[in-house]
XYZ file of N, CA and C in Angstrom:
591
model
N 35.543 48.546 38.613
C 34.284 49.095 38.193
C 34.558 50.406 37.456
N 33.938 50.575 36.298
C 34.102 51.780 35.479
C 32.780 52.549 35.475
N 32.840 53.847 35.706
C 31.656 54.713 35.656
C 31.743 55.575 34.409
N 30.615 55.695 33.704
C 30.573 56.502 32.488
C 30.531 57.982 32.858
N 31.481 58.734 32.301
C 31.539 60.175 32.557
C 30.425 60.934 31.835
N 29.758 60.294 30.897
C 28.728 60.971 30.108
C 27.318 60.770 30.678
N 27.046 59.547 31.233
C 25.692 59.294 31.731
C 25.680 58.758 33.164
N 26.830 58.403 33.734
C 26.902 57.936 35.111
C 26.704 56.449 35.285
N 26.359 55.714 34.256
C 26.139 54.269 34.353
C 27.456 53.572 34.724
N 27.353 52.430 35.461
C 28.543 51.690 35.898
C 28.691 50.402 35.113
N 29.986 49.985 34.928
C 30.289 48.782 34.144
C 31.336 47.947 34.869
N 31.270 46.604 34.677
C 32.157 45.678 35.377
C 33.610 45.751 34.903
N 33.861 46.026 33.664
C 35.237 46.075 33.166
C 35.398 47.147 32.095
N 36.631 47.352 31.729
C 36.926 48.402 30.755
C 36.363 48.068 29.375
N 36.405 46.790 28.988
C 35.894 46.400 27.668
C 34.399 46.708 27.556
N 33.637 46.406 28.604
C 32.199 46.672 28.593
C 31.945 48.184 28.559
N 32.769 48.928 29.311
C 32.637 50.390 29.334
C 32.921 50.993 27.952
N 33.965 50.519 27.308
C 34.312 51.045 25.978
C 33.249 50.680 24.945
N 32.659 49.465 25.074
C 31.555 49.090 24.174
C 30.384 50.054 24.364
N 30.097 50.400 25.625
C 29.021 51.352 25.927
C 29.318 52.724 25.312
N 30.557 53.216 25.482
C 30.909 54.516 24.917
C 30.703 54.531 23.408
N 31.124 53.470 22.779
C 31.020 53.374 21.320
C 29.551 53.363 20.888
N 28.721 52.616 21.607
C 27.322 52.464 21.208
C 26.454 53.664 21.609
N 26.645 54.180 22.814
C 25.727 55.201 23.328
C 26.225 56.638 23.176
N 27.544 56.828 23.117
C 28.048 58.205 23.151
C 29.053 58.514 22.027
N 28.997 57.822 20.918
C 29.975 57.978 19.832
C 30.100 59.431 19.380
N 28.995 60.139 19.328
C 29.017 61.514 18.856
C 29.539 62.486 19.915
N 29.509 62.116 21.194
C 29.891 63.012 22.282
C 31.342 62.843 22.734
N 31.999 61.803 22.311
C 33.321 61.459 22.844
C 34.355 62.547 22.592
N 35.149 62.785 23.641
C 36.267 63.706 23.511
C 37.457 62.973 22.887
N 38.546 63.688 22.642
C 39.696 63.088 21.956
C 40.293 61.878 22.679
N 40.374 61.941 24.009
C 40.976 60.819 24.756
C 40.093 59.587 24.651
N 38.775 59.762 24.848
C 37.865 58.616 24.760
C 37.793 58.072 23.332
N 37.868 58.956 22.337
C 37.873 58.466 20.944
C 39.090 57.577 20.701
N 40.261 57.991 21.251
C 41.470 57.165 21.119
C 41.298 55.838 21.841
N 40.736 55.890 23.054
C 40.538 54.645 23.817
C 39.621 53.692 23.058
N 38.545 54.206 22.523
C 37.607 53.375 21.762
C 38.295 52.846 20.502
N 39.073 53.694 19.838
C 39.804 53.285 18.637
C 40.844 52.229 18.923
N 41.533 52.317 20.106
C 42.536 51.315 20.479
C 41.914 49.947 20.614
N 40.718 49.873 21.190
C 40.063 48.580 21.348
C 39.682 48.024 19.990
N 39.175 48.897 19.090
C 38.775 48.441 17.760
C 39.963 47.935 16.957
N 41.114 48.604 17.057
C 42.240 48.251 16.210
C 43.205 47.287 16.872
N 42.955 46.940 18.145
C 43.877 46.069 18.860
C 44.021 44.749 18.116
N 45.251 44.366 17.838
C 45.514 43.124 17.127
C 45.474 43.284 15.621
N 44.941 44.370 15.103
C 44.877 44.539 13.658
C 45.823 45.620 13.154
N 46.552 46.258 14.053
C 47.465 47.319 13.641
C 48.646 46.733 12.867
N 49.074 47.450 11.832
C 50.249 47.022 11.058
C 51.505 47.335 11.846
N 52.493 46.454 11.777
C 53.743 46.717 12.497
C 54.509 47.858 11.830
N 54.612 48.982 12.488
C 55.213 50.184 11.925
C 56.720 50.025 11.744
N 57.405 49.448 12.699
C 58.860 49.297 12.626
C 59.328 48.575 11.368
N 58.849 47.358 11.126
C 59.286 46.639 9.915
C 58.892 47.349 8.622
N 57.725 47.984 8.594
C 57.322 48.720 7.386
C 58.259 49.893 7.128
N 58.637 50.603 8.169
C 59.562 51.722 8.010
C 60.912 51.222 7.513
N 61.373 50.100 8.041
C 62.651 49.532 7.614
C 62.613 49.141 6.136
N 61.536 48.510 5.703
C 61.387 48.137 4.289
C 61.374 49.391 3.409
N 60.689 50.429 3.848
C 60.633 51.671 3.089
C 62.021 52.307 2.966
N 62.780 52.350 4.052
C 64.128 52.932 4.024
C 65.049 52.123 3.117
N 65.032 50.817 3.239
C 65.890 49.964 2.399
C 65.508 50.095 0.930
N 64.220 50.075 0.639
C 63.766 50.213 -0.746
C 64.170 51.545 -1.347
N 64.045 52.620 -0.580
C 64.450 53.944 -1.067
C 65.950 54.003 -1.322
N 66.726 53.407 -0.419
C 68.180 53.403 -0.580
C 68.583 52.662 -1.844
N 67.996 51.502 -2.077
C 68.299 50.727 -3.283
C 67.933 51.524 -4.530
N 66.802 52.186 -4.516
C 66.373 52.976 -5.676
C 67.336 54.131 -5.941
N 67.780 54.808 -4.900
C 68.710 55.929 -5.070
C 70.044 55.443 -5.611
N 70.567 54.360 -5.044
C 71.847 53.819 -5.517
C 71.736 53.394 -6.981
N 70.642 52.746 -7.351
C 70.453 52.328 -8.744
C 70.389 53.543 -9.665
N 69.672 54.586 -9.262
C 69.584 55.790 -10.091
C 70.960 56.418 -10.296
N 71.690 56.596 -9.199
C 73.007 57.234 -9.286
C 73.952 56.392 -10.135
N 73.918 55.085 -9.943
C 74.830 54.207 -10.667
C 74.534 54.160 -12.159
N 73.270 54.092 -12.535
C 72.947 53.857 -13.936
C 72.467 55.064 -14.721
N 72.018 56.127 -14.042
C 71.437 57.229 -14.791
C 72.071 58.581 -14.534
N 72.603 58.832 -13.367
C 73.158 60.148 -13.061
C 74.508 60.338 -13.717
N 74.893 61.585 -13.886
C 76.208 61.874 -14.459
C 76.183 61.777 -15.961
N 77.353 61.825 -16.582
C 77.477 61.802 -18.033
C 77.145 60.460 -18.621
N 76.751 60.457 -19.871
C 76.517 59.227 -20.586
C 77.823 58.688 -21.078
N 77.775 57.772 -22.025
C 79.031 57.292 -22.577
C 78.945 55.869 -23.024
N 79.999 55.436 -23.666
C 80.019 54.100 -24.214
C 79.931 53.039 -23.146
N 80.453 53.300 -21.970
C 80.439 52.295 -20.923
C 79.840 52.848 -19.643
N 78.841 53.731 -19.773
C 78.323 54.396 -18.584
C 77.710 53.415 -17.601
N 77.221 52.263 -18.075
C 76.669 51.274 -17.163
C 77.719 50.689 -16.253
N 78.987 50.618 -16.703
C 80.037 50.048 -15.882
C 80.861 51.112 -15.182
N 80.669 52.362 -15.527
C 81.394 53.451 -14.888
C 80.667 53.814 -13.598
N 81.430 53.940 -12.503
C 80.827 54.264 -11.213
C 80.295 55.681 -11.173
N 79.618 56.020 -10.092
C 79.071 57.372 -9.965
C 80.180 58.410 -9.808
N 79.896 59.619 -10.246
C 80.856 60.716 -10.100
C 81.209 60.864 -8.625
N 82.503 60.965 -8.353
C 82.977 61.100 -6.986
C 83.367 59.790 -6.332
N 83.180 58.659 -7.025
C 83.508 57.359 -6.434
C 85.002 57.063 -6.469
N 85.798 57.898 -7.140
C 87.256 57.743 -7.187
C 87.856 59.071 -7.619
N 89.187 59.166 -7.565
C 89.870 60.352 -8.070
C 91.304 59.957 -8.397
N 91.625 59.937 -9.687
C 92.968 59.581 -10.130
C 93.295 60.360 -11.390
N 94.580 60.344 -11.788
C 95.068 61.208 -12.859
C 96.014 60.461 -13.781
N 96.263 61.077 -14.905
C 97.253 60.592 -15.851
C 97.511 61.683 -16.871
N 98.222 61.335 -17.933
C 98.517 62.322 -18.971
C 97.917 61.870 -20.296
N 97.700 62.835 -21.188
C 97.161 62.518 -22.502
C 97.811 63.406 -23.551
N 98.145 62.770 -24.659
C 98.670 63.471 -25.829
C 97.859 62.981 -27.021
N 97.358 63.920 -27.810
C 96.589 63.547 -28.999
C 96.967 64.482 -30.133
N 97.278 63.896 -31.296
C 97.555 64.715 -32.479
C 96.921 64.062 -33.701
N 96.416 64.904 -34.578
C 95.760 64.435 -35.801
C 96.437 65.140 -36.972
N 97.104 64.337 -37.816
C 97.823 64.824 -38.982
C 98.761 65.980 -38.618
N 99.488 65.798 -37.532
C 100.473 66.770 -37.095
C 99.936 67.902 -36.239
N 98.625 68.025 -36.119
C 98.018 69.079 -35.298
C 97.733 68.526 -33.906
N 98.373 69.100 -32.921
C 98.194 68.646 -31.547
C 96.872 69.187 -31.005
N 96.082 68.322 -30.371
C 94.821 68.750 -29.760
C 95.162 69.441 -28.441
N 94.648 70.660 -28.296
C 94.940 71.461 -27.110
C 93.818 71.286 -26.078
N 94.052 70.391 -25.132
C 93.035 70.092 -24.117
C 92.891 71.191 -23.076
N 93.723 72.225 -23.155
C 93.563 73.355 -22.231
C 92.442 74.291 -22.687
N 91.929 74.095 -23.907
C 90.824 74.918 -24.411
C 89.556 74.629 -23.610
N 88.720 75.628 -23.466
C 87.529 75.523 -22.614
C 86.596 74.377 -23.014
N 86.566 74.029 -24.289
C 85.660 72.953 -24.720
C 86.019 71.589 -24.136
N 87.223 71.446 -23.606
C 87.654 70.180 -23.008
C 87.728 70.248 -21.480
N 87.460 71.390 -20.910
C 87.569 71.590 -19.467
C 86.239 71.277 -18.773
N 86.289 70.408 -17.791
C 85.117 70.079 -16.955
C 83.864 69.777 -17.770
N 84.043 69.106 -18.868
C 82.933 68.803 -19.762
C 82.057 67.665 -19.231
N 82.647 66.787 -18.441
C 81.948 65.621 -17.904
C 82.331 65.480 -16.431
N 81.403 65.073 -15.574
C 81.680 64.936 -14.142
C 82.664 63.808 -13.828
N 82.728 62.811 -14.691
C 83.543 61.624 -14.386
C 84.933 61.651 -15.008
N 85.096 62.355 -16.127
C 86.404 62.433 -16.783
C 86.535 63.785 -17.466
N 87.673 64.478 -17.216
C 87.863 65.799 -17.815
C 89.280 66.316 -17.569
N 89.543 67.454 -18.158
C 90.706 68.273 -17.825
C 90.147 69.442 -17.025
N 90.985 70.068 -16.202
C 90.475 71.174 -15.396
C 91.556 72.211 -15.129
N 91.120 73.347 -14.624
C 91.979 74.472 -14.230
C 92.826 74.988 -15.393
N 92.309 74.879 -16.631
C 93.021 75.385 -17.797
C 94.244 74.575 -18.184
N 94.414 73.425 -17.556
C 95.574 72.571 -17.818
C 95.175 71.548 -18.881
N 96.048 71.271 -19.853
C 95.672 70.409 -20.957
C 96.498 69.154 -21.120
N 97.278 68.777 -20.135
C 98.073 67.550 -20.233
C 97.589 66.507 -19.241
N 97.236 66.940 -18.050
C 96.865 66.026 -16.966
C 95.351 65.858 -16.918
N 94.891 64.631 -17.154
C 93.467 64.348 -17.078
C 93.083 63.956 -15.658
N 91.790 64.094 -15.349
C 91.235 63.750 -14.037
C 90.080 62.771 -14.252
N 90.124 61.654 -13.550
C 88.995 60.720 -13.544
C 88.397 60.757 -12.148
N 87.087 60.945 -12.075
C 86.396 61.065 -10.788
C 85.361 59.955 -10.608
N 85.640 58.769 -11.173
C 84.725 57.638 -11.023
C 85.500 56.344 -11.216
N 85.000 55.300 -10.653
C 85.589 53.984 -10.871
C 85.162 53.472 -12.243
N 85.978 52.618 -12.831
C 85.609 51.942 -14.072
C 85.607 52.791 -15.322
N 86.270 53.949 -15.332
C 86.293 54.802 -16.523
C 87.167 54.133 -17.581
N 86.556 53.809 -18.719
C 87.322 53.224 -19.821
C 87.892 54.343 -20.686
N 88.890 53.999 -21.486
C 89.442 54.982 -22.416
C 88.359 55.429 -23.394
N 87.506 54.500 -23.824
C 86.408 54.868 -24.728
C 85.474 55.887 -24.102
N 85.117 55.669 -22.836
C 84.261 56.630 -22.138
C 84.964 57.985 -22.041
N 86.244 57.966 -21.673
C 87.008 59.201 -21.515
C 87.033 60.006 -22.813
N 87.324 59.328 -23.928
C 87.401 60.037 -25.208
C 86.030 60.572 -25.620
N 84.990 59.787 -25.377
C 83.642 60.257 -25.706
C 83.265 61.457 -24.837
N 83.690 61.444 -23.565
C 83.411 62.575 -22.675
C 84.055 63.855 -23.198
N 85.156 63.706 -23.922
C 85.843 64.862 -24.504
C 85.301 65.240 -25.878
N 84.423 64.393 -26.424
C 83.800 64.702 -27.712
C 84.380 63.946 -28.892
N 85.134 62.875 -28.637
C 85.756 62.102 -29.713
C 85.186 60.691 -29.743
N 85.102 60.135 -30.945
C 84.760 58.723 -31.103
C 86.064 58.023 -31.466
N 86.558 57.188 -30.562
C 87.846 56.526 -30.754
C 87.666 55.026 -30.555
N 88.112 54.254 -31.547
C 88.153 52.799 -31.427
C 89.613 52.366 -31.544
N 89.837 51.078 -31.562
C 91.205 50.556 -31.673
C 91.851 50.980 -33.002
N 91.020 51.152 -34.049
C 91.567 51.422 -35.387
C 91.034 52.692 -36.044
N 90.298 53.521 -35.299
C 89.770 54.749 -35.915
C 89.632 55.866 -34.891
N 89.696 57.091 -35.420
C 89.513 58.291 -34.603
C 88.635 59.249 -35.395
N 87.571 59.747 -34.750
C 86.754 60.775 -35.368
C 87.101 62.092 -34.695
N 87.572 63.035 -35.516
C 88.028 64.332 -35.015
C 87.475 65.414 -35.924
N 86.780 66.391 -35.338
C 86.176 67.508 -36.066
C 85.356 67.029 -37.266
N 84.551 66.000 -37.046
C 83.631 65.514 -38.060
C 84.216 64.563 -39.097
N 85.518 64.307 -39.051
C 86.158 63.402 -40.013
C 86.624 62.149 -39.279
N 86.321 60.987 -39.860
C 86.771 59.726 -39.275
C 87.996 59.238 -40.030
N 89.050 58.998 -39.297
C 90.322 58.491 -39.840
C 90.433 57.027 -39.437
N 90.560 56.144 -40.468
C 90.665 54.705 -40.204
C 92.081 54.221 -40.506
N 92.507 53.276 -39.709
C 93.850 52.721 -39.842
C 94.030 52.044 -41.199
N 95.117 52.300 -41.862
C 95.653 51.735 -43.097
C 94.748 51.721 -44.329
N 93.485 51.280 -44.243
C 92.682 51.150 -45.463
C 92.427 52.480 -46.157
N 92.560 53.587 -45.471
C 92.337 54.897 -46.077
C 93.606 55.738 -46.096
N 94.751 55.076 -45.928
C 96.015 55.789 -45.995
C 96.424 56.471 -44.697
N 95.873 56.037 -43.583
C 96.221 56.621 -42.289
C 96.772 55.547 -41.365
N 97.581 55.992 -40.443
C 98.080 55.121 -39.382
C 97.509 55.671 -38.080
N 96.655 54.868 -37.428
C 95.992 55.293 -36.193
C 96.616 54.528 -35.031
N 97.077 55.273 -34.039
C 97.634 54.652 -32.836
C 96.800 55.087 -31.638
N 96.273 54.111 -30.919
C 95.553 54.359 -29.675
C 96.258 53.507 -28.636
N 97.026 54.153 -27.749
C 97.871 53.406 -26.824
C 97.814 54.000 -25.416
N 98.028 53.123 -24.443
C 98.166 53.530 -23.047
C 99.460 52.923 -22.539
N 100.317 53.764 -22.003
C 101.621 53.335 -21.485
C 102.441 52.603 -22.551
N 102.299 53.047 -23.823
C 103.066 52.479 -24.925
C 102.472 51.230 -25.550
N 101.365 50.736 -25.036
C 100.731 49.525 -25.563
C 99.406 49.867 -26.229
N 99.189 49.322 -27.429
C 97.896 49.532 -28.104
C 96.793 48.877 -27.279
N 95.667 49.555 -27.197
C 94.555 49.053 -26.389
C 93.252 49.179 -27.167
N 92.231 48.481 -26.693
C 90.867 48.629 -27.200
C 90.163 49.596 -26.255
N 89.857 50.798 -26.718
C 89.320 51.843 -25.828
C 88.069 51.440 -25.043
N 87.184 50.667 -25.664
C 85.945 50.289 -24.984
C 86.200 49.327 -23.827
N 87.361 48.660 -23.825
C 87.657 47.652 -22.808
C 88.680 48.109 -21.779
N 89.580 49.001 -22.177
C 90.655 49.373 -21.272
C 90.157 50.334 -20.189
N 90.285 49.922 -18.919
C 89.881 50.752 -17.788
C 91.099 51.542 -17.309
N 90.943 52.854 -17.272
C 92.053 53.734 -16.890
C 92.455 53.541 -15.429
N 93.769 53.753 -15.176
C 94.328 53.642 -13.831
C 95.178 54.870 -13.526
N 95.485 55.049 -12.264
C 96.345 56.152 -11.832
C 97.657 56.120 -12.607
N 98.022 57.274 -13.164
C 99.303 57.417 -13.842
C 99.342 56.984 -15.295
N 98.221 56.518 -15.850
C 98.222 56.074 -17.252
C 98.591 57.222 -18.187
N 99.434 56.900 -19.177
C 99.842 57.848 -20.216
C 99.100 57.468 -21.502
N 98.157 58.295 -21.889
C 97.334 58.033 -23.072
C 97.963 58.748 -24.263
N 98.004 58.018 -25.394
C 98.543 58.615 -26.632
C 97.625 58.214 -27.783
N 97.055 59.198 -28.441
C 96.191 58.990 -29.618
C 96.782 59.789 -30.750
N 97.193 59.079 -31.821
C 97.874 59.754 -32.932
C 97.294 59.256 -34.256
N 97.006 60.218 -35.150
C 96.596 59.909 -36.524
C 97.661 60.515 -37.430
N 98.291 59.643 -38.258
C 99.325 60.097 -39.189
C 99.001 59.533 -40.577
N 99.580 60.132 -41.597
C 99.451 59.559 -42.934
C 100.347 58.321 -43.015
N 99.816 57.273 -43.609
C 100.571 56.013 -43.707
C 101.693 56.126 -44.726
């Protein structure tokens, strides 16, 4: 038996008592009774909080991973296939000369220019890759050069292999490569040379 604290009337069960509170005393109800009345109204219609929270967490995680993978960090010729900055850390060496002039990668313009590929600490021979999937094309673009298998753009001038009287060599570990396709590895020795043919 339930007795109403507001008017003293008695009821056979809790459901009848809560119906009475809702109908006769809606404006007078204290916080506990308002919750009790609300629980009866929403019973069976409440959304499952656990699964909704799980869907929200998973959806947010997927969105963050997609953003980091495809949009964060430096751009580049192969930025869609290059992993996020910090996903790897490996090194190699690089030598580049254009018409006998050696490019000095120790200069500030080549230091820490891109989060995924750069030279650092004032050193100009040893490159650092800080992401998976860094191609030679991405690396050269990160340094400010447009390099293909048969051409090099340096200080605003494009040098093309043979047809313009130049010999262009783009090689890794002594083998000519296609910069857009070749993915750098630990210890790779990069050599980019433009000479008169």
